[in-house]
Backbone as JSON, one array per atom type, in Angstrom:
{
  "sequence": "RYLAVTAKRNRRSTASDLSRQLSSATGTTVSRQTVYRRLGHIGLYARRPIRCVPLTATHCRLRLAWSRAHALWTPQQWSCVMFSDECRFSLQSDSHRTFIWRAPGTRYHQENTIERHRYGGAGWLVWGGIILGSRTDLHVQSVTMIGHIYRDVILEQHVRLFRGAMGAEFLFMDDNARPHRANIVDECLQSEDITRMDWPAYSPDLNPIEHVWADELQPVNPLPPVYRNFGGHCLMSGVIFPKIRLII",
  "N": [[124.56, 128.37, 339.07], [123.81, 131.06, 338.95], [123.75, 131.53, 336.17], [121.61, 129.88, 335.44], [119.41, 131.02, 336.83], [119.37, 133.6, 335.72], [118.98, 133.04, 332.99], [116.42, 131.9, 333.06], [114.91, 134.03, 333.98], [115.16, 135.93, 331.96], [114.46, 134.77, 329.15], [115.15, 135.22, 326.55], [117.73, 136.0, 326.42], [120.97, 135.94, 324.98], [123.73, 133.6, 324.66], [126.08, 135.06, 324.77], [125.18, 137.39, 326.03], [124.53, 136.36, 328.58], [127.03, 135.5, 329.39], [128.41, 137.96, 329.63], [126.87, 139.18, 331.62], [127.31, 137.46, 333.77], [130.05, 137.84, 334.16], [130.07, 140.55, 334.87], [128.6, 140.52, 337.24], [129.83, 138.66, 338.97], [132.5, 138.57, 338.43], [133.59, 136.41, 337.19], [134.79, 134.99, 334.26], [133.54, 133.46, 331.42], [133.24, 131.45, 328.45], [131.08, 131.55, 325.52], [130.53, 128.96, 324.73], [130.87, 127.61, 327.12], [128.72, 128.61, 328.57], [126.55, 127.52, 327.1], [127.09, 124.83, 327.61], [126.96, 124.59, 330.44], [124.3, 125.38, 330.96], [123.02, 123.42, 329.51], [123.57, 121.2, 331.07], [121.75, 121.45, 333.12], [119.42, 121.13, 331.84], [118.5, 123.18, 330.13], [118.07, 124.58, 326.97], [118.87, 126.29, 323.91], [116.26, 127.29, 321.99], [113.87, 127.88, 319.34], [111.16, 130.07, 320.02], [107.66, 129.27, 320.4], [105.36, 130.71, 318.22], [102.36, 132.48, 318.54], [98.97, 133.56, 318.03], [97.32, 136.17, 319.86], [94.95, 135.04, 322.16], [91.64, 135.24, 323.4], [89.36, 134.28, 326.07], [86.92, 133.84, 324.83], [87.68, 133.38, 322.16], [89.02, 130.92, 322.52], [86.91, 129.29, 323.39], [85.2, 129.26, 321.13], [86.9, 128.14, 319.22], [87.26, 125.57, 320.27], [84.63, 124.64, 320.14], [84.23, 124.59, 317.37], [86.11, 122.65, 316.61], [85.12, 120.36, 317.89], [82.68, 120.11, 316.56], [83.48, 119.34, 314.05], [84.93, 117.06, 314.38], [84.18, 114.45, 313.73], [83.94, 114.38, 311.03], [83.96, 112.91, 307.79], [86.45, 111.6, 305.45], [85.37, 112.04, 302.9], [83.68, 114.24, 303.28], [85.57, 116.23, 304.02], [86.94, 116.35, 301.65], [85.57, 118.04, 300.05], [86.15, 120.57, 300.77], [87.71, 123.62, 300.2], [90.63, 124.91, 301.34], [91.94, 128.03, 302.06], [94.47, 130.6, 302.11], [96.47, 133.42, 303.06], [99.8, 134.46, 302.79], [102.25, 136.47, 304.12], [105.3, 137.79, 303.04], [107.74, 139.12, 304.76], [109.73, 142.07, 304.46], [111.31, 142.91, 306.37], [112.79, 142.5, 309.64], [113.31, 139.13, 310.9], [111.44, 137.2, 313.01], [111.94, 134.58, 313.46], [114.56, 134.25, 314.04], [114.88, 134.63, 316.66], [115.76, 133.24, 319.78], [115.1, 131.22, 322.68], [115.68, 130.2, 326.09], [114.89, 127.04, 327.2], [113.51, 124.12, 328.8], [113.42, 120.62, 327.8], [110.25, 119.41, 326.64], [108.75, 121.58, 327.39], [107.8, 123.19, 325.43], [105.32, 124.39, 324.69], [104.63, 125.87, 326.88], [103.45, 128.84, 328.48], [105.38, 130.83, 329.03], [107.23, 130.34, 327.12], [106.36, 131.14, 324.67], [105.62, 133.45, 322.0], [103.55, 136.11, 321.41], [102.05, 137.03, 318.44], [100.55, 139.1, 316.06], [99.15, 138.31, 312.88], [100.03, 139.69, 310.53], [102.27, 142.28, 309.55], [104.13, 145.18, 308.74], [106.07, 145.97, 305.74], [105.88, 144.08, 302.68], [105.48, 141.17, 300.53], [102.47, 139.73, 299.4], [101.08, 136.55, 299.27], [98.64, 134.47, 297.95], [96.9, 131.39, 298.21], [95.1, 128.35, 297.45], [93.99, 125.14, 298.56], [92.72, 121.91, 297.84], [91.51, 118.59, 298.22], [93.48, 116.67, 296.19], [93.92, 118.7, 294.35], [94.69, 122.15, 293.49], [94.77, 125.76, 293.64], [96.0, 128.26, 291.32], [98.75, 130.34, 292.29], [98.39, 133.55, 293.71], [99.99, 136.63, 293.64], [100.85, 139.67, 295.19], [101.9, 143.06, 295.8], [100.59, 144.94, 297.21], [98.28, 145.81, 299.87], [95.73, 143.49, 300.74], [92.44, 144.06, 299.73], [88.83, 144.4, 299.81], [87.78, 144.65, 297.16], [89.84, 143.65, 295.5], [89.98, 141.08, 296.5], [87.48, 140.08, 295.79], [87.4, 140.47, 292.93], [89.72, 139.23, 291.97], [90.59, 136.94, 293.58], [88.16, 135.49, 294.23], [86.64, 135.59, 291.79], [88.47, 134.77, 289.78], [89.66, 132.44, 290.7], [88.41, 130.87, 292.93], [85.75, 130.6, 292.07], [85.89, 128.97, 289.82], [86.48, 126.43, 290.83], [84.19, 125.97, 292.31], [82.32, 125.76, 290.25], [83.21, 123.42, 289.04], [82.94, 121.45, 291.02], [80.39, 121.57, 292.1], [77.38, 121.78, 294.17], [78.23, 120.77, 296.62], [80.57, 121.92, 297.29], [82.69, 123.62, 299.55], [83.95, 126.64, 300.8], [86.74, 127.75, 302.49], [87.84, 130.48, 304.25], [89.62, 132.89, 306.27], [88.74, 135.21, 308.95], [89.54, 137.75, 308.16], [89.33, 141.26, 307.56], [89.0, 142.15, 304.76], [87.96, 139.81, 303.66], [85.45, 139.66, 304.66], [83.98, 141.7, 303.67], [81.14, 143.54, 302.42], [80.79, 143.46, 299.63], [82.12, 141.15, 299.01], [80.61, 139.19, 300.32], [78.26, 139.47, 298.83], [79.16, 138.63, 296.33], [79.81, 135.93, 296.82], [77.27, 134.98, 297.39], [75.93, 135.43, 294.96], [77.3, 133.72, 293.28], [76.67, 131.34, 294.36], [78.31, 130.14, 296.32], [79.24, 128.37, 299.09], [80.3, 129.32, 302.22], [82.57, 128.14, 304.63], [82.03, 127.94, 308.12], [84.18, 129.61, 310.34], [86.34, 129.81, 313.09], [87.54, 132.76, 314.74], [90.96, 133.9, 314.78], [92.41, 131.48, 314.25], [94.61, 130.25, 312.77], [96.15, 127.96, 312.99], [94.44, 125.83, 312.67], [94.08, 125.56, 310.03], [95.11, 123.66, 307.36], [96.78, 124.51, 305.23], [98.22, 126.56, 306.32], [100.26, 125.41, 307.81], [101.81, 124.38, 305.81], [102.81, 126.68, 304.59], [104.45, 127.56, 306.7], [106.32, 125.46, 306.97], [107.59, 125.27, 304.45], [108.14, 127.82, 303.38], [109.28, 129.69, 305.11], [112.14, 129.7, 305.15], [112.91, 131.6, 303.21], [112.94, 133.99, 304.41], [114.6, 136.21, 306.57], [114.76, 138.31, 303.64], [117.54, 138.75, 301.39], [119.29, 141.92, 301.33], [119.57, 142.9, 298.69], [117.32, 142.07, 297.3], [115.34, 143.55, 298.43], [115.44, 146.0, 297.31], [115.47, 145.74, 294.62], [113.26, 145.34, 293.14], [109.96, 143.98, 292.48], [109.67, 141.9, 290.55], [112.13, 140.58, 290.3], [112.42, 139.79, 292.92], [110.25, 137.98, 293.31], [110.6, 136.06, 291.24], [113.19, 135.17, 291.6], [113.55, 134.36, 294.24], [111.2, 133.69, 295.83], [109.27, 132.28, 294.19], [110.57, 129.82, 293.3], [110.54, 128.31, 295.7], [107.85, 128.36, 296.41], [106.65, 126.74, 294.5], [106.98, 124.25, 295.47], [104.95, 123.76, 297.19], [101.94, 123.27, 296.85]],
  "CA": [[123.22, 128.75, 339.52], [123.54, 132.41, 338.45], [123.36, 131.4, 334.77], [120.27, 129.29, 335.36], [118.42, 132.0, 337.28], [119.32, 134.69, 334.74], [118.38, 132.54, 331.75], [114.99, 131.7, 333.27], [114.27, 135.34, 334.13], [115.13, 136.54, 330.64], [114.67, 133.61, 328.31], [115.65, 135.61, 325.23], [119.15, 136.37, 326.52], [121.88, 135.09, 324.22], [124.84, 133.07, 325.46], [127.01, 136.17, 324.97], [124.58, 138.24, 327.07], [124.67, 135.69, 329.87], [128.46, 135.51, 329.74], [128.74, 139.3, 330.09], [126.19, 139.43, 332.9], [128.02, 136.69, 334.79], [131.33, 138.51, 334.42], [129.8, 141.81, 335.56], [128.05, 140.29, 338.58], [130.66, 137.82, 339.84], [133.92, 138.65, 338.07], [133.99, 135.16, 336.53], [134.69, 135.07, 332.81], [133.34, 132.17, 330.76], [132.96, 131.57, 327.02], [129.73, 131.21, 325.09], [130.42, 127.5, 324.74], [130.69, 127.19, 328.52], [127.33, 128.93, 328.93], [125.71, 126.48, 326.51], [127.35, 123.55, 328.27], [126.45, 124.63, 331.82], [122.83, 125.38, 330.92], [122.61, 122.1, 329.04], [123.66, 120.26, 332.19], [120.54, 121.56, 333.96], [118.25, 120.91, 330.99], [118.07, 124.37, 329.38], [118.67, 124.61, 325.64], [118.42, 127.39, 323.07], [115.27, 126.83, 321.02], [112.98, 128.92, 318.84], [109.89, 130.1, 320.75], [106.42, 129.07, 319.66], [104.63, 131.94, 317.93], [100.92, 132.26, 318.58], [98.16, 134.77, 318.02], [96.74, 136.38, 321.19], [93.61, 134.47, 322.25], [90.81, 135.52, 324.57], [88.56, 133.13, 326.48], [85.9, 133.63, 323.79], [88.36, 132.71, 321.05], [89.27, 129.52, 322.89], [85.64, 128.57, 323.43], [84.72, 129.06, 319.76], [87.8, 127.19, 318.56], [86.94, 124.23, 320.77], [83.32, 124.26, 319.6], [84.41, 124.25, 315.96], [86.85, 121.39, 316.54], [84.21, 119.28, 318.26], [81.66, 119.98, 315.52], [84.06, 118.73, 312.85], [85.81, 115.95, 314.76], [83.73, 113.2, 313.13], [83.78, 114.51, 309.58], [84.58, 111.84, 307.01], [87.32, 112.09, 304.37], [84.55, 112.53, 301.8], [83.25, 115.6, 303.61], [86.72, 117.13, 303.95], [87.41, 116.46, 300.26], [84.8, 119.1, 299.38], [86.53, 121.86, 301.35], [88.91, 124.32, 299.74], [91.28, 125.73, 302.36], [92.7, 129.12, 301.45], [95.24, 131.37, 303.08], [97.41, 134.42, 302.56], [101.07, 134.46, 303.53], [103.04, 137.67, 303.85], [106.75, 137.68, 303.12], [108.21, 140.4, 305.3], [111.02, 142.58, 304.01], [111.97, 143.43, 307.56], [113.48, 141.5, 310.45], [112.67, 137.83, 311.0], [111.34, 136.76, 314.4], [112.39, 133.2, 313.59], [115.93, 134.25, 314.52], [114.85, 134.75, 318.11], [115.85, 131.98, 320.52], [114.86, 131.3, 324.11], [116.19, 129.07, 326.87], [113.81, 126.26, 327.78], [113.77, 122.71, 329.06], [112.63, 119.72, 326.95], [108.88, 119.17, 327.08], [108.08, 122.83, 327.81], [107.68, 124.0, 324.22], [104.07, 125.14, 324.61], [104.37, 126.63, 328.1], [103.18, 130.24, 328.14], [106.59, 131.64, 329.08], [108.07, 130.0, 325.97], [105.67, 131.54, 323.45], [105.62, 134.87, 321.65], [102.3, 136.48, 320.75], [102.25, 137.82, 317.23], [99.47, 139.22, 315.08], [99.61, 137.59, 311.71], [100.71, 140.49, 309.53], [102.82, 143.56, 309.97], [105.29, 145.61, 307.98], [106.03, 145.88, 304.28], [106.22, 142.77, 302.16], [104.7, 140.64, 299.42], [101.38, 138.88, 299.85], [100.84, 135.4, 298.4], [97.4, 133.75, 298.28], [96.75, 130.1, 297.57], [94.04, 127.49, 297.96], [94.21, 123.72, 298.33], [91.6, 121.0, 298.02], [92.04, 117.25, 298.05], [93.79, 116.3, 294.82], [94.09, 119.82, 293.43], [95.09, 123.42, 294.09], [94.63, 126.93, 292.78], [97.23, 128.98, 291.02], [99.12, 131.28, 293.34], [98.25, 134.97, 293.41], [101.02, 137.4, 294.34], [100.68, 141.12, 295.07], [102.71, 143.85, 296.73], [99.71, 145.86, 297.94], [97.43, 145.2, 300.88], [94.49, 142.9, 300.24], [91.21, 144.79, 300.03], [87.66, 143.67, 299.39], [87.62, 144.64, 295.7], [90.82, 142.71, 294.95], [89.6, 139.74, 296.93], [86.35, 139.66, 294.96], [87.67, 140.45, 291.49], [90.84, 138.35, 291.62], [90.58, 135.66, 294.28], [86.9, 134.77, 294.05], [86.22, 135.48, 290.39], [89.45, 134.09, 288.92], [90.16, 131.19, 291.27], [87.46, 130.07, 293.7], [84.53, 130.35, 291.29], [86.14, 127.87, 288.9], [86.36, 125.18, 291.57], [82.77, 125.8, 292.63], [81.66, 125.27, 289.05], [83.63, 122.04, 288.74], [82.57, 120.5, 292.07], [78.96, 121.59, 292.36], [76.82, 122.36, 295.38], [78.89, 120.27, 297.82], [81.81, 122.68, 297.49], [82.78, 124.54, 300.69], [85.12, 127.51, 300.71], [87.22, 128.2, 303.79], [88.78, 131.59, 304.41], [89.57, 133.35, 307.66], [87.85, 136.34, 309.22], [90.18, 139.02, 307.87], [88.33, 142.26, 307.16], [88.66, 142.12, 303.33], [87.19, 138.6, 303.35], [84.09, 139.81, 305.18], [83.38, 142.91, 303.1], [79.81, 143.31, 301.85], [80.87, 143.08, 298.21], [82.56, 139.75, 298.98], [79.43, 138.39, 300.66], [77.34, 139.51, 297.68], [79.73, 137.8, 295.27], [79.63, 134.53, 297.21], [75.85, 134.65, 297.25], [75.56, 135.4, 293.54], [77.94, 132.55, 292.66], [76.21, 130.17, 295.11], [79.47, 129.55, 296.99], [79.01, 128.25, 300.53], [81.5, 129.58, 303.02], [82.67, 127.35, 305.85], [82.17, 128.69, 309.36], [85.58, 129.55, 310.77], [86.56, 130.59, 314.32], [88.56, 133.8, 314.63], [92.29, 133.64, 315.33], [92.65, 130.03, 314.22], [95.42, 129.84, 311.62], [96.71, 126.62, 313.19], [93.46, 124.84, 312.25], [94.09, 125.56, 308.57], [96.27, 122.85, 306.95], [97.71, 125.22, 304.35], [99.07, 127.41, 307.15], [101.44, 124.64, 308.2], [102.65, 124.26, 304.63], [103.54, 127.95, 304.51], [105.48, 127.62, 307.74], [107.37, 124.47, 306.75], [108.3, 125.38, 303.19], [108.44, 129.16, 302.89], [109.98, 130.56, 306.04], [113.57, 129.89, 304.87], [113.22, 132.74, 302.36], [112.75, 135.19, 305.21], [114.54, 137.49, 305.88], [115.31, 138.36, 302.3], [118.78, 139.52, 301.25], [119.01, 143.33, 301.04], [119.5, 143.2, 297.27], [115.96, 141.83, 296.83], [114.43, 144.55, 298.97], [115.56, 147.23, 296.54], [115.67, 145.44, 293.21], [111.98, 145.27, 292.45], [109.16, 142.81, 292.76], [109.83, 140.78, 289.62], [113.33, 139.84, 290.69], [112.14, 139.19, 294.22], [109.38, 136.82, 293.22], [111.1, 135.03, 290.35], [114.48, 134.65, 292.02], [113.62, 133.86, 295.61], [110.0, 133.1, 296.39], [108.6, 131.32, 293.33], [111.14, 128.46, 293.34], [110.11, 127.59, 296.89], [106.4, 128.23, 296.42], [106.24, 125.64, 293.64], [107.06, 123.0, 296.23], [103.9, 123.67, 298.21], [100.62, 122.66, 296.66]],
  "C": [[122.85, 130.14, 338.98], [123.08, 132.34, 336.99], [121.94, 130.87, 334.64], [119.2, 130.3, 335.74], [118.26, 133.11, 336.25], [118.65, 134.24, 333.45], [116.88, 132.34, 331.89], [114.25, 133.02, 333.42], [114.14, 136.04, 332.79], [115.47, 135.48, 329.61], [115.21, 133.96, 326.93], [117.1, 136.08, 325.28], [119.99, 135.41, 325.68], [122.97, 134.58, 325.15], [125.86, 134.17, 325.74], [126.49, 137.12, 326.05], [124.8, 137.64, 328.46], [126.12, 135.67, 330.33], [128.87, 136.87, 330.28], [128.11, 139.6, 331.44], [126.87, 138.68, 334.04], [129.33, 137.37, 335.17], [131.12, 139.79, 335.21], [129.37, 141.58, 337.0], [129.01, 139.58, 339.52], [132.15, 137.95, 339.56], [134.44, 137.4, 337.39], [133.76, 135.29, 335.04], [134.57, 133.67, 332.22], [133.02, 132.44, 329.29], [131.5, 131.25, 326.73], [129.51, 129.7, 325.14], [130.2, 126.97, 326.15], [129.27, 127.47, 328.99], [126.39, 127.86, 328.38], [125.85, 125.17, 327.28], [126.75, 123.52, 329.68], [124.91, 124.61, 331.85], [122.3, 124.03, 330.44], [122.63, 121.06, 330.14], [122.43, 120.3, 333.08], [119.27, 121.51, 333.11], [117.71, 122.12, 330.28], [118.82, 124.44, 328.07], [118.1, 125.78, 324.85], [117.49, 126.85, 321.99], [114.45, 128.03, 320.53], [111.68, 128.9, 319.65], [108.72, 129.79, 319.83], [105.75, 130.43, 319.46], [103.13, 131.64, 317.92], [100.2, 133.6, 318.52], [97.55, 134.93, 319.41], [95.28, 135.92, 321.23], [92.92, 134.91, 323.53], [90.06, 134.24, 324.95], [87.47, 132.81, 325.45], [86.5, 132.94, 322.58], [88.54, 131.23, 321.34], [87.98, 128.71, 322.88], [85.12, 128.28, 322.02], [85.6, 128.1, 318.98], [87.49, 125.76, 318.99], [85.61, 123.74, 320.21], [83.44, 123.84, 318.14], [85.09, 122.89, 315.82], [85.95, 120.21, 316.87], [83.16, 119.03, 317.18], [82.18, 119.26, 314.29], [84.91, 117.5, 313.14], [85.45, 114.65, 314.05], [83.48, 113.31, 311.63], [84.53, 113.39, 308.87], [85.54, 112.43, 305.98], [86.54, 112.64, 303.18], [84.07, 113.95, 302.05], [84.4, 116.59, 303.5], [87.18, 117.33, 302.51], [86.67, 117.55, 299.5], [85.21, 120.5, 299.85], [87.79, 122.4, 300.68], [89.43, 125.19, 300.88], [92.12, 126.8, 301.67], [93.44, 129.89, 302.53], [96.1, 132.37, 302.34], [98.65, 134.39, 303.42], [101.84, 135.71, 303.13], [104.52, 137.38, 304.03], [107.29, 139.04, 303.54], [109.55, 140.77, 304.71], [111.81, 143.15, 305.16], [112.58, 142.29, 308.34], [112.64, 140.24, 310.59], [112.64, 137.36, 312.45], [111.77, 135.32, 314.58], [113.84, 133.13, 314.05], [116.01, 134.39, 316.03], [114.92, 133.37, 318.75], [115.56, 132.25, 321.99], [115.5, 130.09, 324.78], [115.0, 128.34, 327.47], [114.25, 124.81, 327.96], [112.96, 121.85, 328.09], [111.24, 119.49, 327.53], [108.13, 120.41, 327.5], [107.81, 123.75, 326.62], [106.45, 124.89, 324.23], [103.71, 125.84, 325.92], [104.29, 128.13, 327.75], [104.45, 131.08, 328.11], [107.51, 131.39, 327.88], [107.4, 130.33, 324.64], [105.79, 133.04, 323.24], [104.32, 135.16, 320.92], [102.6, 137.39, 319.57], [100.95, 137.88, 316.45], [100.03, 138.77, 313.74], [100.45, 138.45, 310.77], [101.24, 141.77, 310.13], [104.03, 143.92, 309.14], [105.13, 145.39, 306.49], [106.4, 144.47, 303.84], [105.36, 142.41, 300.96], [103.67, 139.67, 299.96], [101.13, 137.79, 298.81], [99.57, 134.7, 298.87], [97.39, 132.43, 297.54], [95.6, 129.33, 298.18], [94.34, 126.05, 297.64], [92.91, 122.97, 298.6], [92.13, 119.62, 297.69], [92.23, 116.93, 296.57], [94.01, 117.45, 293.87], [94.49, 121.06, 294.21], [94.77, 124.55, 293.13], [96.0, 127.36, 292.28], [97.51, 129.93, 292.18], [98.94, 132.71, 292.85], [99.23, 135.75, 294.27], [100.76, 138.89, 294.12], [101.52, 141.82, 296.12], [101.86, 144.8, 297.57], [98.88, 145.09, 298.95], [96.17, 144.62, 300.24], [93.3, 143.73, 300.68], [90.04, 144.02, 299.43], [87.51, 143.56, 297.88], [88.59, 143.66, 295.05], [90.42, 141.28, 295.29], [88.44, 139.21, 296.08], [86.75, 139.45, 293.51], [88.75, 139.46, 291.09], [90.69, 136.97, 292.27], [89.3, 134.87, 293.99], [86.57, 134.53, 292.58], [87.18, 134.63, 289.55], [89.91, 132.73, 289.44], [89.05, 130.35, 291.89], [86.24, 129.69, 292.87], [84.7, 129.16, 290.35], [86.0, 126.52, 289.6], [84.92, 124.91, 291.97], [82.03, 125.25, 291.43], [81.98, 123.82, 288.75], [83.08, 121.04, 289.75], [81.08, 120.49, 292.38], [78.61, 122.09, 293.75], [77.5, 121.88, 296.66], [80.14, 121.06, 298.17], [81.68, 123.62, 298.69], [84.06, 125.35, 300.57], [85.5, 128.01, 302.09], [88.15, 129.39, 303.61], [88.63, 132.12, 305.83], [88.72, 134.61, 307.77], [88.52, 137.7, 309.01], [89.15, 139.99, 307.28], [88.01, 142.24, 305.66], [87.79, 140.92, 302.96], [85.73, 138.74, 303.77], [83.43, 141.09, 304.69], [82.03, 142.57, 302.46], [79.88, 142.87, 300.4], [81.35, 141.64, 298.05], [81.38, 138.83, 299.29], [78.45, 138.34, 299.5], [77.84, 138.63, 296.55], [79.54, 136.32, 295.58], [78.18, 134.09, 297.03], [75.45, 134.52, 295.79], [76.14, 134.18, 292.82], [77.55, 131.24, 293.36], [77.39, 129.4, 295.72], [79.21, 129.55, 298.49], [80.32, 128.42, 301.27], [81.45, 128.74, 304.3], [82.77, 128.26, 307.06], [83.6, 128.52, 309.87], [85.78, 130.39, 312.02], [87.69, 131.59, 314.13], [89.87, 133.35, 315.28], [92.6, 132.15, 315.38], [93.48, 129.6, 313.02], [95.95, 128.42, 311.75], [95.73, 125.52, 312.8], [93.42, 124.69, 310.73], [95.3, 124.77, 308.07], [97.25, 123.59, 306.05], [98.64, 126.13, 305.14], [100.35, 126.69, 307.54], [102.38, 124.44, 307.01], [103.46, 125.53, 304.42], [104.72, 127.93, 305.47], [106.63, 126.68, 307.43], [108.21, 124.78, 305.52], [108.82, 126.78, 302.88], [109.22, 130.03, 303.84], [111.47, 130.7, 305.74], [113.89, 131.06, 303.96], [113.18, 134.04, 303.14], [113.78, 135.19, 306.34], [115.21, 137.45, 304.52], [116.61, 139.14, 302.26], [118.48, 140.96, 300.87], [118.87, 143.63, 299.56], [118.08, 143.04, 296.75], [115.0, 142.89, 297.33], [114.41, 145.8, 298.09], [115.56, 146.99, 295.04], [114.37, 145.27, 292.45], [111.29, 143.94, 292.64], [109.41, 141.64, 291.85], [111.02, 139.93, 290.0], [113.09, 139.11, 292.0], [111.34, 137.9, 294.05], [109.97, 135.72, 292.37], [112.37, 134.4, 290.86], [114.5, 134.01, 293.37], [112.37, 133.09, 295.99], [109.4, 132.03, 295.49], [109.24, 129.93, 293.34], [110.72, 127.66, 294.56], [108.61, 127.38, 296.92], [105.96, 127.03, 295.59], [106.31, 124.29, 294.34], [105.83, 122.77, 297.1], [102.74, 122.78, 297.8], [100.43, 122.23, 295.21]]
}
């Protein structure tokens, strides 16, 4: 019972932590394997927590409205949408190594989630876009994305080409990150006659490319220390590019 209560109070405790706490509180010494076994008997297992962005009531309302507005879209309508996204490869610690104790069927309960803003810390930024039957080239940079880079590189060198090929039905989806909403970006979209899809804030889970990043690219994180100090070319060519080519 002590193990169960302690694990539920501090779901991020490791089996070793729980073993030490039990020994300190009761004088009973058990192994890590015993902790796993005893907690498993009562339905608690070590699992990765769900990561989510912090949402307000307004965020939830706008996300629901967007989902309802697009629920009846046809495959033909979706085929005109280019979904784009940026993925940062952190050179620091990896939150995917964090585990919590939870029961089956409680994955999305609030106590089993960790709120995380999308980006933080040093790393490499990778941008890509997907559309039904095609994709953009991948853009990789070590600096923070700013409006000028987004306009001159992303829009001019990638998105504009797809708009020209598909015509007026083309829709471009990007999120509400500050560089994406800069005035120079809006002016570029207007001058190139590129229609931007309305997108609710804090909604990475609604973007299909976001799930591809998560499924295919997270295994490269955290990066071995040698790559953190050996330079960007080695980092990208030796670790990230081989996995990125599997995406889109």
